[in-house]
Coordinates of C-alpha atoms and ligand atoms in Angstrom, one line a residue:
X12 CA 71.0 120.8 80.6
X13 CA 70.2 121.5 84.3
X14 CA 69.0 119.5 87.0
X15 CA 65.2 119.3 88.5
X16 CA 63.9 118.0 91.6
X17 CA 60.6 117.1 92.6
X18 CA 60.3 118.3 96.4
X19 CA 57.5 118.1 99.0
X20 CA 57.2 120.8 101.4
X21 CA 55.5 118.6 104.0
X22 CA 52.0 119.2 105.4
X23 CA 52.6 122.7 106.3
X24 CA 54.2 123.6 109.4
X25 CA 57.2 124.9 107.5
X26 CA 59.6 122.9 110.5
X27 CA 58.6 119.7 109.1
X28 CA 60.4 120.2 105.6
X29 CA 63.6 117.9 104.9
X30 CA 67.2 119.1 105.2
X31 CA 67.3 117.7 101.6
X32 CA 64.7 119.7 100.4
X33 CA 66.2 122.5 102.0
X34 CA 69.4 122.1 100.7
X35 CA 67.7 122.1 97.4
X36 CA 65.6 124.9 97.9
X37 CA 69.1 127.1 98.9
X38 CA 70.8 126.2 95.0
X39 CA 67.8 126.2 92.9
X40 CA 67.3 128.9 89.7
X41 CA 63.9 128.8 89.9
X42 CA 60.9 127.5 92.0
X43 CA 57.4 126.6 91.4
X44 CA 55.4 126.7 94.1
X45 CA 52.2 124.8 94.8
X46 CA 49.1 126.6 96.9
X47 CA 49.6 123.9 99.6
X48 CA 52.8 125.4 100.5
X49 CA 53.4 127.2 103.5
X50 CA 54.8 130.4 102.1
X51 CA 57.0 130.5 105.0
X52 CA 58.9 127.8 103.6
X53 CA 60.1 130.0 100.3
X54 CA 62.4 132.0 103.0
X55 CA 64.4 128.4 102.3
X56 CA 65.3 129.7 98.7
X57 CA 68.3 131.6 97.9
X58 CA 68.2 134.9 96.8
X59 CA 68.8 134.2 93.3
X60 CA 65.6 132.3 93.3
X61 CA 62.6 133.5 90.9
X62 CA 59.5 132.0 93.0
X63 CA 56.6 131.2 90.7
X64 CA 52.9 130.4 92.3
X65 CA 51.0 127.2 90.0
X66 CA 48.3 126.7 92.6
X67 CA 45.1 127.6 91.9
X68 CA 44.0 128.6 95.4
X69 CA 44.3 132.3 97.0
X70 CA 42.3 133.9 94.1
X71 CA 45.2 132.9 90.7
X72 CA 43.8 131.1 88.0
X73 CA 45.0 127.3 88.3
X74 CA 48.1 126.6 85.7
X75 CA 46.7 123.7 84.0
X76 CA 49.4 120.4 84.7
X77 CA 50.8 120.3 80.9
X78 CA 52.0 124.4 81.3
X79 CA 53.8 123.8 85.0
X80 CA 55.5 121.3 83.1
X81 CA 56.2 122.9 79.8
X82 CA 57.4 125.9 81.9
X83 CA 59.4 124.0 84.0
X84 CA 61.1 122.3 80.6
X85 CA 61.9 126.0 79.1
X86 CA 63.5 126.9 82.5
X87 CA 65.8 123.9 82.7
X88 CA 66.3 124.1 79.0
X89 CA 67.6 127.6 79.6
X90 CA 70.0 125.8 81.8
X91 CA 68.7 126.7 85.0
X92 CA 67.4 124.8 87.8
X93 CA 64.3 124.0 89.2
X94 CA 62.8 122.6 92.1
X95 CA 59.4 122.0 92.2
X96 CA 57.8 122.4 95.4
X97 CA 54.6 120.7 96.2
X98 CA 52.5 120.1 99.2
X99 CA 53.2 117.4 101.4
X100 CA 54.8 114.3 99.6
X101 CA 55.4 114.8 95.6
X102 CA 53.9 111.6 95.1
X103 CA 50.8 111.8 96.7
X104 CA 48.2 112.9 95.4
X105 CA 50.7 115.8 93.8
X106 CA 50.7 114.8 90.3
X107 CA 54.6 114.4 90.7
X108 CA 54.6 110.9 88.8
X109 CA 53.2 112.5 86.0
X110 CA 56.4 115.6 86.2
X111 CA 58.9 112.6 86.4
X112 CA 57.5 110.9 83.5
X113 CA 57.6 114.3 81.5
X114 CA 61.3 115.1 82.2
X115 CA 62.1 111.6 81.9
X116 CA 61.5 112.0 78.5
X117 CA 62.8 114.8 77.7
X118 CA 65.8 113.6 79.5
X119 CA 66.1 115.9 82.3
X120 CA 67.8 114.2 85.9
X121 CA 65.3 114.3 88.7
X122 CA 66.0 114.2 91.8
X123 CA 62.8 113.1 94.6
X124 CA 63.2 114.4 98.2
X125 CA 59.9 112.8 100.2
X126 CA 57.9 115.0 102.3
X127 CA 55.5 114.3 105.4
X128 CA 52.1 113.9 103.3
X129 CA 49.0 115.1 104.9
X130 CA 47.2 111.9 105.7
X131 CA 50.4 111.0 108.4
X132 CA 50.6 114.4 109.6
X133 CA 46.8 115.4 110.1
X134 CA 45.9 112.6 112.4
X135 CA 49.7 112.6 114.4
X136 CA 48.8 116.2 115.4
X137 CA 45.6 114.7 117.6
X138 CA 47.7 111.9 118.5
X139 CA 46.3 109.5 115.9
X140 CA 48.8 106.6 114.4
X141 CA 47.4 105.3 111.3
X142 CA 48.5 102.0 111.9
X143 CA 47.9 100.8 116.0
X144 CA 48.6 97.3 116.7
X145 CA 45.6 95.3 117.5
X146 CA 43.3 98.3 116.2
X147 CA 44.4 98.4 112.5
X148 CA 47.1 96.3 110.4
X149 CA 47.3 99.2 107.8
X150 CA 46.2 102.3 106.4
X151 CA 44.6 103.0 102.8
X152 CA 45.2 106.4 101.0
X153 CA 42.5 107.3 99.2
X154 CA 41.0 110.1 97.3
X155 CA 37.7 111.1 98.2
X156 CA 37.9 113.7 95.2
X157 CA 36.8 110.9 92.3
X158 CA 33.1 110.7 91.3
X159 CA 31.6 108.4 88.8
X160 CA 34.4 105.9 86.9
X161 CA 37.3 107.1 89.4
X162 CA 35.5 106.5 92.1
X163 CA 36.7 104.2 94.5
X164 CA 35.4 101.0 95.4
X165 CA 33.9 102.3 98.9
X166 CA 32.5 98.6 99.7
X167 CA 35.5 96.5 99.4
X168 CA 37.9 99.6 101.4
X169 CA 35.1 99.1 104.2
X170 CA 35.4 95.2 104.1
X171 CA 39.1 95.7 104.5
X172 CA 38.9 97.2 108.3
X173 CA 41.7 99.4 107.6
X174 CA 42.1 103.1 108.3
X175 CA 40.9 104.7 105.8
X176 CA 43.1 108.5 105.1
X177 CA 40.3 110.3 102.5
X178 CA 42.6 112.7 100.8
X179 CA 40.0 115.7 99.0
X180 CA 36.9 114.1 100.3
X181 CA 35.4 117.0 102.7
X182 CA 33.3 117.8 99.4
X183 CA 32.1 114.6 98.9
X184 CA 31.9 113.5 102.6
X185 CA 28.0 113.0 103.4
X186 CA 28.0 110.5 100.3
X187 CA 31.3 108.8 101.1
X188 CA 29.9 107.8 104.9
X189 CA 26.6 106.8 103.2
X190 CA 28.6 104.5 100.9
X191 CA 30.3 102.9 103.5
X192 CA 27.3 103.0 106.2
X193 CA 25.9 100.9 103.0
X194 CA 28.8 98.9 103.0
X195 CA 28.2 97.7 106.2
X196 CA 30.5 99.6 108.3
X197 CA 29.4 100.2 112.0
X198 CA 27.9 103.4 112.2
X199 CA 30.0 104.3 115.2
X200 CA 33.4 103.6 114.0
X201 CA 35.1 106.5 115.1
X202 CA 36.0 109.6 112.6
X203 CA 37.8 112.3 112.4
X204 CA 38.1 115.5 109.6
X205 CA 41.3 117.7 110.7
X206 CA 41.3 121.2 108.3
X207 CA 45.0 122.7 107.5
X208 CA 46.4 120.0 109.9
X209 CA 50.3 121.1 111.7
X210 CA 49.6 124.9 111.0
X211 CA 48.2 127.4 113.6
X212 CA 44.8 127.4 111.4
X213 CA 44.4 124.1 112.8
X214 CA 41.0 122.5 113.4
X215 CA 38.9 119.3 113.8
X216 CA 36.3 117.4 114.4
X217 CA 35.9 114.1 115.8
X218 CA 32.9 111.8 115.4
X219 CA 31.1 108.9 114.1
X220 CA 30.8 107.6 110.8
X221 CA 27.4 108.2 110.8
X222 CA 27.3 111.9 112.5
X223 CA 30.6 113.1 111.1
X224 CA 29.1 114.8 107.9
X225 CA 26.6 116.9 110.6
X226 CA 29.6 118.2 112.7
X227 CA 31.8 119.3 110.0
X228 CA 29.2 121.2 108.4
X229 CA 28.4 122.6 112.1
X230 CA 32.1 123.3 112.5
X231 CA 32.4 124.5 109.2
X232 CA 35.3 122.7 108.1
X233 CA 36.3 123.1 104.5
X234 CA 39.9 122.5 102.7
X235 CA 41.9 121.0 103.1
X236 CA 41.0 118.5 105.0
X237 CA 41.9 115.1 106.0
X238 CA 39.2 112.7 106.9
X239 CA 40.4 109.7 109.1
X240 CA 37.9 106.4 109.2
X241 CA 38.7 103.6 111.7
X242 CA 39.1 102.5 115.2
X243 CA 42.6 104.6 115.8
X244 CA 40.9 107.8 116.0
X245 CA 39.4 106.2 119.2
X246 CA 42.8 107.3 120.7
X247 CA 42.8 111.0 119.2
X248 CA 43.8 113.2 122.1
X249 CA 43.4 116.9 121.0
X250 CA 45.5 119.3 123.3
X251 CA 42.4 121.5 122.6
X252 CA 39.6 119.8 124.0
X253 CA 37.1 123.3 122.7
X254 CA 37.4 121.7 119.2
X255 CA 36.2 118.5 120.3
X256 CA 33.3 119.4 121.5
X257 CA 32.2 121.5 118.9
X258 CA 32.1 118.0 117.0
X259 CA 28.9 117.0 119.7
X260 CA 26.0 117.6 118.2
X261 CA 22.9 118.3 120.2
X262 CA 20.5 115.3 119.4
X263 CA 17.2 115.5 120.0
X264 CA 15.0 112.0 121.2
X265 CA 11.2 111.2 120.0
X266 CA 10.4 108.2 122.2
X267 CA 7.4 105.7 122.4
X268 CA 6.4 103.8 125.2
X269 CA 3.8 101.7 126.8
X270 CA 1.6 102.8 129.9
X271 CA 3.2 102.2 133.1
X272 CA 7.1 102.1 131.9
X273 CA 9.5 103.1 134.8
X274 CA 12.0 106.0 134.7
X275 CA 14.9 103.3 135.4
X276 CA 13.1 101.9 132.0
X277 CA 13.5 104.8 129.8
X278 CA 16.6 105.5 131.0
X279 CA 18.3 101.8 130.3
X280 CA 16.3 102.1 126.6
X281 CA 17.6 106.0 125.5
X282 CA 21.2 105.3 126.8
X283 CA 21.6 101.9 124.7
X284 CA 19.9 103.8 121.7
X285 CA 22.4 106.4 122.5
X286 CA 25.4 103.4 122.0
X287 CA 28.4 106.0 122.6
X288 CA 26.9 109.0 122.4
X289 CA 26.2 110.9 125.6
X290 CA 23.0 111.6 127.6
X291 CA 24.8 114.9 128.1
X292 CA 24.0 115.8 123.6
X293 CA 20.2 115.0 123.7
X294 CA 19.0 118.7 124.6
X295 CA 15.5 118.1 123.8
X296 CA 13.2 115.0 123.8
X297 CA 9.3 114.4 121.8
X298 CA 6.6 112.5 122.1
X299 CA 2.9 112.1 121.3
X300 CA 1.1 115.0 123.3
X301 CA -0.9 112.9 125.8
X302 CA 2.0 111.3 126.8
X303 CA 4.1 113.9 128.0
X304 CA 3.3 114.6 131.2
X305 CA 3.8 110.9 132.1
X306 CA 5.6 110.5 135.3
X307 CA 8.0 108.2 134.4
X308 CA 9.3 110.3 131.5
X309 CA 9.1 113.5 132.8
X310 CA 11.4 112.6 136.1
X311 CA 13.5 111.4 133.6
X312 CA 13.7 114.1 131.7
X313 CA 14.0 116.5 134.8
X314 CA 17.1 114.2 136.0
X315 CA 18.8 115.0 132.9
X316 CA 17.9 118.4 132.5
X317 CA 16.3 117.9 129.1
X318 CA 13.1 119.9 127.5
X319 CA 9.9 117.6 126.7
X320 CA 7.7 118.6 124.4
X321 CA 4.6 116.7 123.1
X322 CA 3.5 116.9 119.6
X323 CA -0.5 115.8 118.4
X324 CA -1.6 113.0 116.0
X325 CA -2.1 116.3 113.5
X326 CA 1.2 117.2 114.1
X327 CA 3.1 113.8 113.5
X328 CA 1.2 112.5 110.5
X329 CA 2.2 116.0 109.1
X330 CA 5.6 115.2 109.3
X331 CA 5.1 111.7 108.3
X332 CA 3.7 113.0 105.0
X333 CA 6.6 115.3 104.7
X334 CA 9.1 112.3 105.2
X335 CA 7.3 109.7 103.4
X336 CA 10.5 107.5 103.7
X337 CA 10.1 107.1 107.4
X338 CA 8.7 103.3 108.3
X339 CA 5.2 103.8 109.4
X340 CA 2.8 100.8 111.2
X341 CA -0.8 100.1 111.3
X342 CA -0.5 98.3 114.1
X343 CA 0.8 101.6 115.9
X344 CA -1.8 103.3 114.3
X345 CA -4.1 101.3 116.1
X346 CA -2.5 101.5 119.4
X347 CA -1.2 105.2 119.6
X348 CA -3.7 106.9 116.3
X349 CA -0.6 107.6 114.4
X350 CA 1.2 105.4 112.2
X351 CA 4.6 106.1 113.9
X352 CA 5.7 108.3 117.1
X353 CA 9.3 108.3 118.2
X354 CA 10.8 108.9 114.1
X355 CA 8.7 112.1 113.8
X356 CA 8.7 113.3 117.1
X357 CA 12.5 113.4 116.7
X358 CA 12.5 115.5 114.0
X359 CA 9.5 117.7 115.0
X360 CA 11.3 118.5 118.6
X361 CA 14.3 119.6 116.8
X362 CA 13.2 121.4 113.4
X363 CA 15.6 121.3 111.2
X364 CA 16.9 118.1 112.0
X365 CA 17.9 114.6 110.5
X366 CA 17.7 111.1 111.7
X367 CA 20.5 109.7 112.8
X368 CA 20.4 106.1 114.0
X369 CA 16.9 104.1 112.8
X370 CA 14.6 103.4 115.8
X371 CA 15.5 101.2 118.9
X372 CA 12.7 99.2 120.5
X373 CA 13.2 97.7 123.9
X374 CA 11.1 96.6 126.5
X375 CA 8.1 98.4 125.2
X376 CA 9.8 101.5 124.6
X377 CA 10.9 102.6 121.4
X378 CA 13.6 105.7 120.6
X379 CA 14.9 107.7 117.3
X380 CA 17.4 110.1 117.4
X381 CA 17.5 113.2 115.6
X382 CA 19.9 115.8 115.0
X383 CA 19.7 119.3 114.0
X384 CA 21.7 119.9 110.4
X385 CA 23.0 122.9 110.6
X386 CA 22.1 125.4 107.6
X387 CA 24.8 126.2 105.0
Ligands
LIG22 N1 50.7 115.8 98.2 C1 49.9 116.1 99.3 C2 48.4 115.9 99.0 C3 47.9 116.8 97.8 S1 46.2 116.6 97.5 C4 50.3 115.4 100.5 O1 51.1 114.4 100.4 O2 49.9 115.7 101.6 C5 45.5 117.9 98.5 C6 44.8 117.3 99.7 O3 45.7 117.0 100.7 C7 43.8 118.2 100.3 O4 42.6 118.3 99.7 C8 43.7 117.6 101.7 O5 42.9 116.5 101.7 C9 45.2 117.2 101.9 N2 46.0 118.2 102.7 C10 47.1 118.8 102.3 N3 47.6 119.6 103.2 C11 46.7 119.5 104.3 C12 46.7 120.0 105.6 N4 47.6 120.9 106.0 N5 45.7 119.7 106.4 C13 44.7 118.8 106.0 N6 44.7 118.3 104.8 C14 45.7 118.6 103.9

């Protein structure tokens, strides 16, 4: 009976394999290969290596778990060796518990060799530790790939303040932030999503919990993909500051206000409604028609180079009946003659668009903020 081992080829810049699994790699009889792999890596096997793909990416049918390992059994049976090569760390997320088991029992030696997993490497690239003193006392791997009874318990990972590394989860992502927004996790914890993370592919987004879902679909950003939650990703610094700001989304403002507000007024309300995002995102701005050419708002607008467009009563309590979830007031009805201004005239300056943050009201000026979701 020959020997097996179970190796991970690391995230996918082929550098960042072990000397172990290279050494393997050089003896082995046979190899199945994962579709994580960098293919680059097979140059590590020996020529006498037969390379078989099991992934199910890059257009070949997936080889369903039980076969890769009833192959691998007829190979090593047949006295040759095999290393299987996975993606990262075998024991991530890679199913390789479930190999070991199987040629456990059929009594076959295994040998492990650890590789970088994905959730380590993605954020390191954007100089992201997973674990920062003072910022976070651990990290949580976590599949973002379950859905219904595998699904993890999104409420008690937010209570924990950890990082959280979402393994599979770019799918699933607008419904894992809304679970944790639900949770109660600040809507501004920092975020990142980093697709085919250490290879030249490389790309990212960085962004809040609650606009992260927004910028990856603006970026595009598909698998694989790590998502990183938490308050390290405050300290990402991409090399390639182009990606990063393909993660700001423009955001449009509706805004209320009172007769006679100053521009030193509107300005103090939109940038605390605005919390850490920038005045420099907010491209357009909306409000009820009679109040756009107020002074006050229109210098501010001119300061920050932003377009201000009014909308009439017709026009908001049009798209208050197409969002009927928006809160609406009577006593703004009675005040303004529509039963809410800055929600809709978010959304109706920036067509298209979603809410982002719920309304902020201060000193008799109240702002929503919208942002445009990009079309699939
Ligand atoms: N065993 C692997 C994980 C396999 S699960 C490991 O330890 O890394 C597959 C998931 O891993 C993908 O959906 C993605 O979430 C993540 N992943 C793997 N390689 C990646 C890469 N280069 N960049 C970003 N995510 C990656």
């Amino acid at each position: 009976m020959s020997r097996a081992w179970l190796i991970g080829a690391g995230p996918g810049d082929a550098e960042l394999i072990t000397v172990k699994a290279m050494r393997a790699l050089a003896v082995a009889d046979v190899v199945l290969v994962d579709d994580l792999v960098n293919p680059d890596v097979l140059q590590m096997a020996g020529p006498q290596a037969k390379i078989v793909h099991v992934g199910k990416r890059g257009g070949h049918a997936s080889t369903p778990q039980r076969e890769i390992i009833a192959l691998m059994l007829t190979h090593l049976r047949a006295g040759r060796s095999v290393a299987r090569l996975k993606g990262g760390d075998p024991f991530v997320f890679g199913r390789g518990g479930e190999e070991l088991l199987a040629l456990q029992a059929a009594n076959i030696p295994v040998e492990i060799i650890n590789g970088i997993t994905a959730g380590i490497a993605a954020p390191t690239t954007l100089g992201i530790p997973v674990t920062h003193r003072g910022l976070a006392q651990g990290a949580i791997f976590v599949t973002g790939h379950g859905a219904g009874d595998d699904e993890p318990d999104w409420k008690a990972l937010a209570a924990t303040r950890l990082t959280l590394v979402v393994y599979m989860g770019i799918r699933r992502l607008e419904d894992i932030a809304r679970q944790l927004l639900q949770a109660g996790m600040p809507p501004h914890t920092p975020c990142a999503a980093i697709e085919s993370a250490t290879l030249p592919a490389q790309r990212q987004v960085i962004a809040t919990l609650s606009t992260l879902h927004a910028a990856v679909r603006a970026a595009g950003i598909g698998s694989p993909s790590i998502i990183v939650i938490g308050e390290v990703v405050s300290l990402a610094r991409p090399d390639d500051a182009a990606a990063v700001h393909a993660a700001e989304r423009p955001l449009s403002l509706g805004i209320g206000f009172r007769q006679g507000v100053s521009t030193e007024r509107i300005d103090a309300a939109v940038r605390a409604a605005l919390g850490p995002r920038s005045l420099d995102e907010v491209v357009v701005v909306g409000t009820l028609d009679r109040k756009a050419d107020d002074t006050s708002l229109t210098a501010f607008c001119e300061r920050h180079g932003i377009a201000l467009l009014g909308f009439t009563p017709a026009q908001i309590e049009a798209c208050l009946d197409e969002h009927p979830l928006l809160p609406r007031s009577d006593t703004v009805h009675e005040h303004t003659g529509v039963h809410a201004v800055c929600e809709p005239c978010a959304l109706l300056a920036a067509p298209g668009s979603t809410l982002l943050a719920g309304k902020y009201a201060s000193d008799g000026i109240t702002v929503a903020i919208a942002t445009k979701a990009p079309t699939e």
